[in-house]
CSV table of C-alpha atoms in Angstrom, one decimal:
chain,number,residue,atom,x,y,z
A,1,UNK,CA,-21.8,-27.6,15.3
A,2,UNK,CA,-18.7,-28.7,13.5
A,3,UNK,CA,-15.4,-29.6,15.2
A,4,UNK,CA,-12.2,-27.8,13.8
A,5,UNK,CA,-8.9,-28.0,14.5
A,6,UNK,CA,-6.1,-25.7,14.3
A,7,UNK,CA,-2.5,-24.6,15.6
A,8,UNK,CA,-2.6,-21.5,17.0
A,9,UNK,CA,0.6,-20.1,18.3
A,10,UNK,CA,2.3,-23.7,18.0
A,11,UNK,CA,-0.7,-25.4,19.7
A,12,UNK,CA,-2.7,-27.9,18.6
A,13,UNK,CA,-6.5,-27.3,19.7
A,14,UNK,CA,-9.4,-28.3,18.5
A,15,UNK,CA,-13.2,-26.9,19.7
A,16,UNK,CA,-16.9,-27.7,18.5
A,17,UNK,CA,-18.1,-24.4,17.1
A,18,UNK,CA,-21.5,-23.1,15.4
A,19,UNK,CA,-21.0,-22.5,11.7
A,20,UNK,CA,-21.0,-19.0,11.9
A,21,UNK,CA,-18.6,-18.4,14.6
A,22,UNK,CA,-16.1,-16.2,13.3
A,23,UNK,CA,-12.5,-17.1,13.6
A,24,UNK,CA,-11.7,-14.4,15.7
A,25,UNK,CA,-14.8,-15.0,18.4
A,26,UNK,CA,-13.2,-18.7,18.7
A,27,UNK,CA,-9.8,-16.9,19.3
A,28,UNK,CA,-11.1,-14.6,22.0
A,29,UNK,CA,-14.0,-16.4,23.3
A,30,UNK,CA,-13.2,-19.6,23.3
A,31,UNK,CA,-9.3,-19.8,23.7
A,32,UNK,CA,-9.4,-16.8,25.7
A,33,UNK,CA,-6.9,-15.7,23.4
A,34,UNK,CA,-8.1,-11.8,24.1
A,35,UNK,CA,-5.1,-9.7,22.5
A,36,UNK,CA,-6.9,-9.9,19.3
A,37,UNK,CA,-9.3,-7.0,19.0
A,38,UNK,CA,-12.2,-6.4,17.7
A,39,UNK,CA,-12.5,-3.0,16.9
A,40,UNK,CA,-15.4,-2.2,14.0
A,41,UNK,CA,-16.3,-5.6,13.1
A,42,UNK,CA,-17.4,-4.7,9.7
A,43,UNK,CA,-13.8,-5.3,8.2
A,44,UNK,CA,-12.9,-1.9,8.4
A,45,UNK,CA,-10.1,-1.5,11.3
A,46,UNK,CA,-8.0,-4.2,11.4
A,47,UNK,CA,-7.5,-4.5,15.1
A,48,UNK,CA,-8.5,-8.4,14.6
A,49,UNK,CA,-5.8,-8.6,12.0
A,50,UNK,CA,-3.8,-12.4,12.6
A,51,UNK,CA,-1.9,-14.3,10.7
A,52,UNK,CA,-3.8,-17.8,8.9
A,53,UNK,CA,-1.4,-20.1,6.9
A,54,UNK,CA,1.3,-16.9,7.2
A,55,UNK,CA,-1.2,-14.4,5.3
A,56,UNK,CA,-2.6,-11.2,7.4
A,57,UNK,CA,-6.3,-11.6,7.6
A,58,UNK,CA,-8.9,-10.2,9.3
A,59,UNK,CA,-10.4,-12.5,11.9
A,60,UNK,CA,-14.0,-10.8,11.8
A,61,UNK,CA,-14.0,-11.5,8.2
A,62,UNK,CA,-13.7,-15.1,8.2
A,63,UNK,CA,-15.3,-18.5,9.9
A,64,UNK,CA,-13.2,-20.6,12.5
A,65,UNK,CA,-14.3,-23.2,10.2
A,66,UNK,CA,-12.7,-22.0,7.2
A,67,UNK,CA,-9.6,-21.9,9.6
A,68,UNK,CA,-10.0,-25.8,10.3
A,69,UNK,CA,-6.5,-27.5,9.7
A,70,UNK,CA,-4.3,-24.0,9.4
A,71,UNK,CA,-1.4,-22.5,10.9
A,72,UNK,CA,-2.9,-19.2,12.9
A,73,UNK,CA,-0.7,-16.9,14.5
A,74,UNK,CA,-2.2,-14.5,17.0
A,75,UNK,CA,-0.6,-11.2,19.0
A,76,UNK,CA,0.2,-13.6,21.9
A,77,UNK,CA,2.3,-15.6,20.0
A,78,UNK,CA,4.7,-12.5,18.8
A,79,UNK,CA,6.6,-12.5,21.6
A,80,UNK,CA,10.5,-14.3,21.8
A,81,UNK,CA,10.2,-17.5,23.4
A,82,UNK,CA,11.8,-16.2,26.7
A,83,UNK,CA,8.6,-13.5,27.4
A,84,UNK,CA,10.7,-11.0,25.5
A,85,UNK,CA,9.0,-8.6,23.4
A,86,UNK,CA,9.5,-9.2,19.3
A,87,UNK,CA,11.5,-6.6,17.7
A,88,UNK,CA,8.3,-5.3,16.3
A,89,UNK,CA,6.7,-5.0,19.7
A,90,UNK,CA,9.8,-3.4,20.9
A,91,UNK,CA,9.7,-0.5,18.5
A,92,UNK,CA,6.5,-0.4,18.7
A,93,UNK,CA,7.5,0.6,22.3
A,94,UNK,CA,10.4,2.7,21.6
A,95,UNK,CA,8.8,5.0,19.2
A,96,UNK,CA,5.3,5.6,21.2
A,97,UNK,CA,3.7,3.2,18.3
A,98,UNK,CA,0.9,3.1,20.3
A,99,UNK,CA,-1.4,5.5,22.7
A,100,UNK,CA,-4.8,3.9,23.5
A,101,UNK,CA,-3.5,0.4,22.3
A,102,UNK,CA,-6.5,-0.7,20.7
A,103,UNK,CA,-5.8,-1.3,17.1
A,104,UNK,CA,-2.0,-2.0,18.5
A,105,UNK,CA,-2.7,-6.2,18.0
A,106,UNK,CA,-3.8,-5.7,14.1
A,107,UNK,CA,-1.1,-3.1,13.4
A,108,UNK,CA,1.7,-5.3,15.1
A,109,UNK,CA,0.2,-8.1,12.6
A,110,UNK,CA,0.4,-6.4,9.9
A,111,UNK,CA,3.7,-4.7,10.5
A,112,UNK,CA,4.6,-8.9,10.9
A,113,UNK,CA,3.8,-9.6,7.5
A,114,UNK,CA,4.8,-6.7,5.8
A,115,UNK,CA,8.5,-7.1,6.8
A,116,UNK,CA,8.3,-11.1,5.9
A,117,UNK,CA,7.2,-10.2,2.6
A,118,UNK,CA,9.7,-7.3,2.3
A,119,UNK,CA,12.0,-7.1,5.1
A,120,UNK,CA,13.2,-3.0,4.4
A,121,UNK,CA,10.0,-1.1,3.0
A,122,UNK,CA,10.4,2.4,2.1
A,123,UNK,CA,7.9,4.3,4.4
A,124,UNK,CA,5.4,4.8,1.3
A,125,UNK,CA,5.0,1.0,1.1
A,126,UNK,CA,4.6,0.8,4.9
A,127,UNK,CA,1.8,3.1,4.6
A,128,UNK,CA,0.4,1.7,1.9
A,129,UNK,CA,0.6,-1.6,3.7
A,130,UNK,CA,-1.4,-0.4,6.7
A,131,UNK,CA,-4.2,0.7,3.8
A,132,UNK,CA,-6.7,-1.5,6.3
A,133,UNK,CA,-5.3,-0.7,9.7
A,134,UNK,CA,-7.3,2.1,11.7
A,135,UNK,CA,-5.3,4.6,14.6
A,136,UNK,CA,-7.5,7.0,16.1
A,137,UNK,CA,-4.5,8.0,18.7
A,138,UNK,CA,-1.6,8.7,17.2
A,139,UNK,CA,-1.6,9.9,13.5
A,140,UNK,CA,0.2,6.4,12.2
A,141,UNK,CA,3.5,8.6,12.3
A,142,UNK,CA,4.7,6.7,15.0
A,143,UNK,CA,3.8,3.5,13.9
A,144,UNK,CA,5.1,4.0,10.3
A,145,UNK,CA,8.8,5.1,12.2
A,146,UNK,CA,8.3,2.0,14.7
A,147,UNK,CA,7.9,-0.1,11.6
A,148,UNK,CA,10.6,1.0,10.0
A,149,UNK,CA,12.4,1.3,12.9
A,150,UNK,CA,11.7,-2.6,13.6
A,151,UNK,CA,13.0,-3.2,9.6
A,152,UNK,CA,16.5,-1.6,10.8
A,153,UNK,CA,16.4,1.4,8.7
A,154,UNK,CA,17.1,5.0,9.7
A,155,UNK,CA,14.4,6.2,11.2
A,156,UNK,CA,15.7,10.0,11.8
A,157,UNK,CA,14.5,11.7,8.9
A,158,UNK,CA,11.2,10.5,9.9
A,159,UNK,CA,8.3,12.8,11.4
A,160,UNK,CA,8.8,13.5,15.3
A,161,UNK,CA,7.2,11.7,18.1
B,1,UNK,CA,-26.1,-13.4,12.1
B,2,UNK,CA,-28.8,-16.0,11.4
B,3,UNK,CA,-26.9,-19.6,12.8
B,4,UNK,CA,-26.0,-22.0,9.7
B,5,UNK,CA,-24.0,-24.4,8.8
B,6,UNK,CA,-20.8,-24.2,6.6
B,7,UNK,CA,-19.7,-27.2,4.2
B,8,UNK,CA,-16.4,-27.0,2.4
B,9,UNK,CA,-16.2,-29.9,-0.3
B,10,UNK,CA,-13.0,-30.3,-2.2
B,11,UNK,CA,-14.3,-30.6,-5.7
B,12,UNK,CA,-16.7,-28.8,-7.9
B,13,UNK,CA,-19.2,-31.6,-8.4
B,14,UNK,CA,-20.0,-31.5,-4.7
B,15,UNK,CA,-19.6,-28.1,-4.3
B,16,UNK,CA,-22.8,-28.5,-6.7
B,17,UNK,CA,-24.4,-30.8,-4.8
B,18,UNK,CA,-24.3,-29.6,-1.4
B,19,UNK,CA,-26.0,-25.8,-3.5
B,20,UNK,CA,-28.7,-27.9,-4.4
B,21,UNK,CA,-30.0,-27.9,-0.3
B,22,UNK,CA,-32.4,-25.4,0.1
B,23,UNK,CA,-31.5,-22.0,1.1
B,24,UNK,CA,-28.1,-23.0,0.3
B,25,UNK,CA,-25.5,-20.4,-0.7
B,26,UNK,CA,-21.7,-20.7,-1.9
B,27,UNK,CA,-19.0,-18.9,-0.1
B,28,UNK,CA,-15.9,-17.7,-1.3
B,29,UNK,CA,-13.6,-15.4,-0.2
B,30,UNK,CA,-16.6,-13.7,2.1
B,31,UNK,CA,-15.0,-10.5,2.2
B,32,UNK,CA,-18.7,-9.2,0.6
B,33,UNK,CA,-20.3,-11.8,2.2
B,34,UNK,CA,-19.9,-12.0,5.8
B,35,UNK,CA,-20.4,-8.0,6.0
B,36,UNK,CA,-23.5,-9.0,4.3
B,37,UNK,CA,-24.4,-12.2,6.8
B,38,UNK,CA,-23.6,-9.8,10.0
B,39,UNK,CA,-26.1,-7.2,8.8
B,40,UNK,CA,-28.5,-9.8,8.2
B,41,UNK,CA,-29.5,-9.2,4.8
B,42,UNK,CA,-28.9,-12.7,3.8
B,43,UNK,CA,-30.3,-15.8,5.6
B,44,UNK,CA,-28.9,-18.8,4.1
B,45,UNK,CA,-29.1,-22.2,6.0
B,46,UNK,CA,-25.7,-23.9,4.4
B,47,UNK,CA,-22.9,-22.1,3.4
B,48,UNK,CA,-20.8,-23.9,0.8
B,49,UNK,CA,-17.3,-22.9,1.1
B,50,UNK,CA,-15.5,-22.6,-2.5
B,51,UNK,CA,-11.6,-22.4,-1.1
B,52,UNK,CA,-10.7,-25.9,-0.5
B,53,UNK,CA,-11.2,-26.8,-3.6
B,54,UNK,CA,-8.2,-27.2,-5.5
B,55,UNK,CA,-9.7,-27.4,-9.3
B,56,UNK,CA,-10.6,-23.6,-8.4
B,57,UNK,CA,-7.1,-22.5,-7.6
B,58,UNK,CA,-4.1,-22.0,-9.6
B,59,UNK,CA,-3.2,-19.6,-12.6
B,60,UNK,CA,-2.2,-20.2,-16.0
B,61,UNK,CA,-0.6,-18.2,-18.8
B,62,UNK,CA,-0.5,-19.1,-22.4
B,63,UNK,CA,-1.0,-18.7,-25.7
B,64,UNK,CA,-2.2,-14.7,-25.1
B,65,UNK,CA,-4.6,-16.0,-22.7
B,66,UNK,CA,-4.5,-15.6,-18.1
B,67,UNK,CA,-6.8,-18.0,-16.8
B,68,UNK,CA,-7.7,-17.6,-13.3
B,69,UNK,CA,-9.3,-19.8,-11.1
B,70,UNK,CA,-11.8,-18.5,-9.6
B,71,UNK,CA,-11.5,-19.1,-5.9
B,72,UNK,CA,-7.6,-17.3,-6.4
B,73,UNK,CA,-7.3,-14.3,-3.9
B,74,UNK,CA,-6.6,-10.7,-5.3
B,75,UNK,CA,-3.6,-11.2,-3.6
B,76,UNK,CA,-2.3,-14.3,-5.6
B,77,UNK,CA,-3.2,-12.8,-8.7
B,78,UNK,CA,-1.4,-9.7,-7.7
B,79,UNK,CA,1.6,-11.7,-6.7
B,80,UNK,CA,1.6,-13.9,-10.1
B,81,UNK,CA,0.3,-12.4,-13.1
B,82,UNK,CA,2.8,-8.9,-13.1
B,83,UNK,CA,4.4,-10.4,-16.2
B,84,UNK,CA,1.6,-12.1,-18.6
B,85,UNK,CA,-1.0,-9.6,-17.9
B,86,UNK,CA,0.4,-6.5,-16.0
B,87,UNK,CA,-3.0,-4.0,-16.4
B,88,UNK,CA,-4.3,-6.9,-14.5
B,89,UNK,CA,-2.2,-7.4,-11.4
B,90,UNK,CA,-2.0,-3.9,-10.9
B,91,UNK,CA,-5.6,-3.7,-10.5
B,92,UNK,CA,-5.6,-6.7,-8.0
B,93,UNK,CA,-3.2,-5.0,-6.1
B,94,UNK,CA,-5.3,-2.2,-5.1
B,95,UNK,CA,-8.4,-4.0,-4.0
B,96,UNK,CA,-9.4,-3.4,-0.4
B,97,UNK,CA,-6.9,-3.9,1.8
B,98,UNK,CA,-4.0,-6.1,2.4
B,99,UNK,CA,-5.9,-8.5,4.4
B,100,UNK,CA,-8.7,-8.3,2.7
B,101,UNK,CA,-7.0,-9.3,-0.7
B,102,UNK,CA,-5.6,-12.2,1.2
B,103,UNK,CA,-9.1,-13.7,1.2
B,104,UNK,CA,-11.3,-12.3,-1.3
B,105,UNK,CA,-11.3,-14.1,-4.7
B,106,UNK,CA,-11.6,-13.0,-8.4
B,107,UNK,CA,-14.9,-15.2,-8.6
B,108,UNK,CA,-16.4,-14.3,-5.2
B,109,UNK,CA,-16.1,-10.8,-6.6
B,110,UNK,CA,-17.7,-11.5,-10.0
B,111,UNK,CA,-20.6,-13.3,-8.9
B,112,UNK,CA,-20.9,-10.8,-6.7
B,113,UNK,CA,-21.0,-8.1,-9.5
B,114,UNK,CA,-21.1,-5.0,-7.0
B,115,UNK,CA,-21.4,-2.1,-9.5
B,116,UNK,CA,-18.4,-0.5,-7.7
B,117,UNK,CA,-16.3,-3.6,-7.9
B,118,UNK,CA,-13.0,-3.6,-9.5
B,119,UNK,CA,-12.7,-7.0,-11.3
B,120,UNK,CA,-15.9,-6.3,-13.4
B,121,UNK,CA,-14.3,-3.7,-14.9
B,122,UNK,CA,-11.1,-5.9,-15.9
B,123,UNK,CA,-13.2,-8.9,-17.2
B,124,UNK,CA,-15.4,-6.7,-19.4
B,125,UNK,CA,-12.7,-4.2,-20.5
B,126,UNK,CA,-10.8,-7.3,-21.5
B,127,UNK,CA,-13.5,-9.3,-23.1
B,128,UNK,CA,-12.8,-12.3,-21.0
B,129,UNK,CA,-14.7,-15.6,-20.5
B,130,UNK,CA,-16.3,-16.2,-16.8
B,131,UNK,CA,-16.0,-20.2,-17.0
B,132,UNK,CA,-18.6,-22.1,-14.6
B,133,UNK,CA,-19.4,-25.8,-13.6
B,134,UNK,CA,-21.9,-25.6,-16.4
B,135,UNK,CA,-20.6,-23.7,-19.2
B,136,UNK,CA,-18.7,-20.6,-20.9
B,137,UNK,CA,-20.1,-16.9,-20.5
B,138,UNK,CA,-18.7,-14.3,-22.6
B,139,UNK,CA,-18.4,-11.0,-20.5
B,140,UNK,CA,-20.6,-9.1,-22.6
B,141,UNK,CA,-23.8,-11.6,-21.8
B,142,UNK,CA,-22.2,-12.0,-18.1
B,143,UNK,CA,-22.6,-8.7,-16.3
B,144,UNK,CA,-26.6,-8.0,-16.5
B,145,UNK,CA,-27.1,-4.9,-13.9
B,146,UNK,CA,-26.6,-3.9,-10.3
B,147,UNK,CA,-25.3,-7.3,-8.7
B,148,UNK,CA,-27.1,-9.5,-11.3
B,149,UNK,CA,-25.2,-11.5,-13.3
B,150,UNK,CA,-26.1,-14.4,-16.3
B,151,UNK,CA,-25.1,-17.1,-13.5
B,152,UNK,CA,-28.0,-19.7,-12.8
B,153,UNK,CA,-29.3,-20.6,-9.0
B,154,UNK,CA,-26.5,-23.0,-7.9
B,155,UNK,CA,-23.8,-22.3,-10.5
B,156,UNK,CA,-20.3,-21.5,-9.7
B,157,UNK,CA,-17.9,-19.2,-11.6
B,158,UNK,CA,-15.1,-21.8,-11.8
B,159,UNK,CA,-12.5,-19.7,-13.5
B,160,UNK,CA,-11.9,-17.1,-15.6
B,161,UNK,CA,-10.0,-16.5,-18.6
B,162,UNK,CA,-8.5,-13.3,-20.2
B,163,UNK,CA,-7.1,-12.6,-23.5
B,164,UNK,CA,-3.5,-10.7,-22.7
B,165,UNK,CA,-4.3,-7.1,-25.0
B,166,UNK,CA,-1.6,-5.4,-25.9
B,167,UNK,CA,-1.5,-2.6,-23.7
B,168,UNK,CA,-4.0,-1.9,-21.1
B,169,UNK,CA,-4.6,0.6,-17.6
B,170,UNK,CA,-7.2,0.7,-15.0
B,171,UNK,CA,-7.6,4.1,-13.2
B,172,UNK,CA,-9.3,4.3,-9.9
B,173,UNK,CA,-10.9,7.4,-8.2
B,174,UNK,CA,-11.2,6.5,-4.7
B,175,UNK,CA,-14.3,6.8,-2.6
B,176,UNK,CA,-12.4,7.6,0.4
B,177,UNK,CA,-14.6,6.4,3.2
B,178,UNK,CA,-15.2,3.3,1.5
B,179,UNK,CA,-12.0,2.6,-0.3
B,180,UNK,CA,-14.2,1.2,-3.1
B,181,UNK,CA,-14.0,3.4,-7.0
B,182,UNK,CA,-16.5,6.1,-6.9
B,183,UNK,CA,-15.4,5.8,-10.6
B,184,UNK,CA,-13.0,3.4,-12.4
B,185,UNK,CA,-12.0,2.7,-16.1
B,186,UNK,CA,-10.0,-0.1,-17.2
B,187,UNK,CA,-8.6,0.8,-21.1
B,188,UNK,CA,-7.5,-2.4,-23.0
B,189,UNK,CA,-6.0,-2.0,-26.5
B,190,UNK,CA,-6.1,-5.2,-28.5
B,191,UNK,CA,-5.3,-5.7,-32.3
B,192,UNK,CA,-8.9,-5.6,-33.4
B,193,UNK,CA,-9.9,-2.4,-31.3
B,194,UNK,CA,-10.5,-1.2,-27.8
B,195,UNK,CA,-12.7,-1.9,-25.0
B,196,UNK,CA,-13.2,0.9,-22.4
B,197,UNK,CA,-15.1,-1.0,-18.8
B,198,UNK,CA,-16.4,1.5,-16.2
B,199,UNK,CA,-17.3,0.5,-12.9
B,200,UNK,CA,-18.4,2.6,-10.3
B,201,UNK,CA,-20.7,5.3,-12.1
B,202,UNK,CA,-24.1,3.5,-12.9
B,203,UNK,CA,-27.3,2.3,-12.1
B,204,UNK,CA,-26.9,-0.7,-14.8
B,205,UNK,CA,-24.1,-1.5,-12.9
B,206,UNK,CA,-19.9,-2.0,-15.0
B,207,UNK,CA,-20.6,-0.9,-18.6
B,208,UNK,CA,-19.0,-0.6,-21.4
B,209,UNK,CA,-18.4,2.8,-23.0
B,210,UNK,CA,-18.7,2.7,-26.9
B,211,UNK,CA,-18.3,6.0,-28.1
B,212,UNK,CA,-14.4,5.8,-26.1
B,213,UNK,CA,-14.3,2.4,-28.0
B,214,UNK,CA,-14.5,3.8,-31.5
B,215,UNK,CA,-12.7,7.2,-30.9
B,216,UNK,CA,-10.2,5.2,-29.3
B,217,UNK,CA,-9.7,2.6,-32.0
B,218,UNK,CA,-8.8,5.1,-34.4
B,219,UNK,CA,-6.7,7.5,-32.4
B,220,UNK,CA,-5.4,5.7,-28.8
B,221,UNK,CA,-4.7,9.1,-27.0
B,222,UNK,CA,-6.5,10.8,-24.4
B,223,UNK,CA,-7.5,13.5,-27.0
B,224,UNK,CA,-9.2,11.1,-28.8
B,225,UNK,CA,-12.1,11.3,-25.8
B,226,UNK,CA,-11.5,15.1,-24.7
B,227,UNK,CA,-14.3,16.0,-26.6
B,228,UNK,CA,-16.9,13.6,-25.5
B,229,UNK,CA,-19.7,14.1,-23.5
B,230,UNK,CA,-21.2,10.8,-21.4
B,231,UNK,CA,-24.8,10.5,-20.7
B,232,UNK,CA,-25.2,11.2,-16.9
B,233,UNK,CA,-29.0,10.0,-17.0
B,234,UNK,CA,-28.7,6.7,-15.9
B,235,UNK,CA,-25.1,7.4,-13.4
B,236,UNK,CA,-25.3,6.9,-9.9
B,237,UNK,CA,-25.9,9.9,-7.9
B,238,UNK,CA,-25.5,10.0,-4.3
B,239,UNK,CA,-23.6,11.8,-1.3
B,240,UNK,CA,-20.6,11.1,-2.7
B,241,UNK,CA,-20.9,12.1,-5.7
B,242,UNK,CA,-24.0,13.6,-8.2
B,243,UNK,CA,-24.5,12.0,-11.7
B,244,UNK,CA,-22.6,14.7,-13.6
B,245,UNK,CA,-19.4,14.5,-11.5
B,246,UNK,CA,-19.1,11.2,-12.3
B,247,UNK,CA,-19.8,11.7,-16.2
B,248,UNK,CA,-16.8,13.6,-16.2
B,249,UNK,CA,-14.8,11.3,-13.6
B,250,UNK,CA,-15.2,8.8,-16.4
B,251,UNK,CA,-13.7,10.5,-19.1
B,252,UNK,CA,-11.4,12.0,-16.9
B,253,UNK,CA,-10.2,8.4,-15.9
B,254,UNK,CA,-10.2,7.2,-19.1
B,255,UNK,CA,-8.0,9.7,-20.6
B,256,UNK,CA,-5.4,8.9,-17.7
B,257,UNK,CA,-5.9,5.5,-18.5
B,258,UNK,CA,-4.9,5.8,-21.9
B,259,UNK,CA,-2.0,8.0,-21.0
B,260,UNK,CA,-0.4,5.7,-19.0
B,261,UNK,CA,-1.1,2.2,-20.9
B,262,UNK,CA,0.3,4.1,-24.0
């Protein structure tokens, strides 16, 4: 066991884990921190997509211990501070981003560090951005115009909903 | 996965040290790795992490030469090498995924040598030096087969350094499931000749392809290889693709590669 400590969502915490507990079974599991998904765990899907140190990573795909003293943001903490959704989750929202929901955590992720990185993407770059992000509802159209929706573009010319 | 233990030392000396403990294995990025530990086909007892260690970071350009660190995540060199060596961080840039380049690391993928791995292909195209705790490999001696490499038990690819050629192209084919080449071929011209890599197609793992080399040396267009013919009996053959296909993937790929680094 090894003790780690992070900040997750502004929190401090700090837990005794095994060595090969994955970042995101500490996230789930042991902070109950649930909106992270695990969808494939073989680093396919992207549902567990969060943010370590500002960087999109995939929380099946690395150890809570590796994590130990970093900055991890998680789907709970994209919301404003008065419970509001983010401008992401909101187009998300108003362009039916989502159907199931599943892979909705890791897309919203990504979609977060896309538009830090490079706040009006064209939609070729979203796409390409979203390479390692899995949909088996909606056909990504939706969440391609909700992303670009979210960046304050024109989303019009975009396919329908 | 098998329970262990994971030790992340800040320095290459006791990265080296804490290898020494039986069954131990480094870890870098892990984006090959943990795949790996979940399927348990590996059993190691300590994991020694590579990324906190800050000799193994950083990037430095100069004198014709990119040296890499080599715990530096695709995404880093992507991000930082566009202008000394632009063959280069275009090829970063379309590893894996977004996330995933934000973890894996050029020497994670090295000493991992997976025959369908992109960086091979750059570090032998290029004729570069894979630098460890213990000494300097040259490329050519480096890459020995299908995920064997000239790396000792417990040594660590510390860096990696690449002479800047004068004009150089990596073309990927895609496996699409896997999002790994099915065939790839990095081009790099430099002022005493050209190297063609290919990674993807064989048995033996990245390779070098000399009869592109000299045809290419004397004439850099993608005529110059329009009339080769690659031997398919040692290529990879499977579901995705039969030996032959992949011969002509690979002059197929090379020919665009020359096209577009000319």
């Amino acid at each position: 066991m090894a003790k780690v400590s992070m900040t997750v969502n502004g929190t401090s915490v700090s837990r005794e884990v095994e060595g090969q507990t994955l970042l995101v079974s500490m996230l789930r599991e042991d902070l109950r921190l649930t909106g992270t998904h695990v969808g494939c765990d073989t680093s396919q899907c992207g549902a567990c997509v969060v943010h370590v140190n500002g960087k999109a990573v995939k929380s099946c795909t690395m150890f809570a211990v590796e994590a130990d003293g970093a900055e991890v943001s998680t789907i709970e903490g994209q919301a404003n501070a008065d419970g509001t959704l983010s401008t992401i989750q909101q187009a998300f929202q108003e362009h039916h981003g989502l159907q199931c929901g599943f892979c909705t955590p890791g897309m919203v992720m990504s979609a977060a560090a896309l538009l830090k990185d490079n706040p009006t993407p064209t939609e070729g770059e979203v796409r390409a951005y979203l390479d390692g992000n899995i949909c088996r509802c909606t056909g990504y159209h939706n969440i391609v115009k909700a992303i670009m929706a979210a960046s304050g573009q024109d989303v019009s010319a975009i396919a329908a909903e | 996965m098998y329970a262990f233990d994971i030790e992340c030392p800040t320095s290459v000396a006791d990265a080296v040290t804490a290898l020494q403990a039986e069954e131990a294995q480094p870890l870098s990025g892990g984006q090959t790795l943990i795949p790996t530990l979940k399927q348990r086909l590996a059993a190691p007892s300590t994991l020694v992490s590579l990324t906190k260690i800050p000799e193994m970071q950083g990037i430095e350009a100069s004198g014709g030469t990119v040296r890499i660190g080599g715990a530096v995540t695709h995404a880093t060199v992507a991000a930082s090498v566009g202008q000394a060596y632009p063959a280069l961080a275009d090829l970063a840039s379309r590893i894996g995924d977004p996330a995933v380049r934000n973890r894996g690391t050029i020497g994670g993928s090295l000493a991992n040598n997976d025959p369908s791995a992109c960086y091979p292909a750059a570090a032998l195209g290029s004729g570069a030096t894979i630098i460890t705790n213990t000494r300097e490999i040259a490329a050519d001696d480096y890459f020995q087969g299908m995920f064997v490499t000239a790396l000792e038990e417990g040594e660590i690819v510390t860096g990696v350094s690449f002479p800047v050629p004068e004009k150089a192209n990596y073309q990927k084919f895609i496996q699409p499931a896997s999002r790994f080449p099915l065939v790839a071929v990095f081009v790099a011209k430099y002022g005493d000749g050209v190297r063609v890599a290919v990674t993807g197609a064989s048995n033996e793992g990245v390779f070098r392809w000399a009869e592109a080399e000299q045809a290419l040396s004397a004439n850099f267009s993608a005529d110059a290889v329009s009339g080769l013919q690659v031997d398919d009996s040692n290529l990879i053959a499977d579901l995705h693709g039969s030996a032959d296909y992949r011969a002509h993937l690979i002059k197929v790929m090379t020919g665009r590669a020359v096209t577009a680094a000319a």
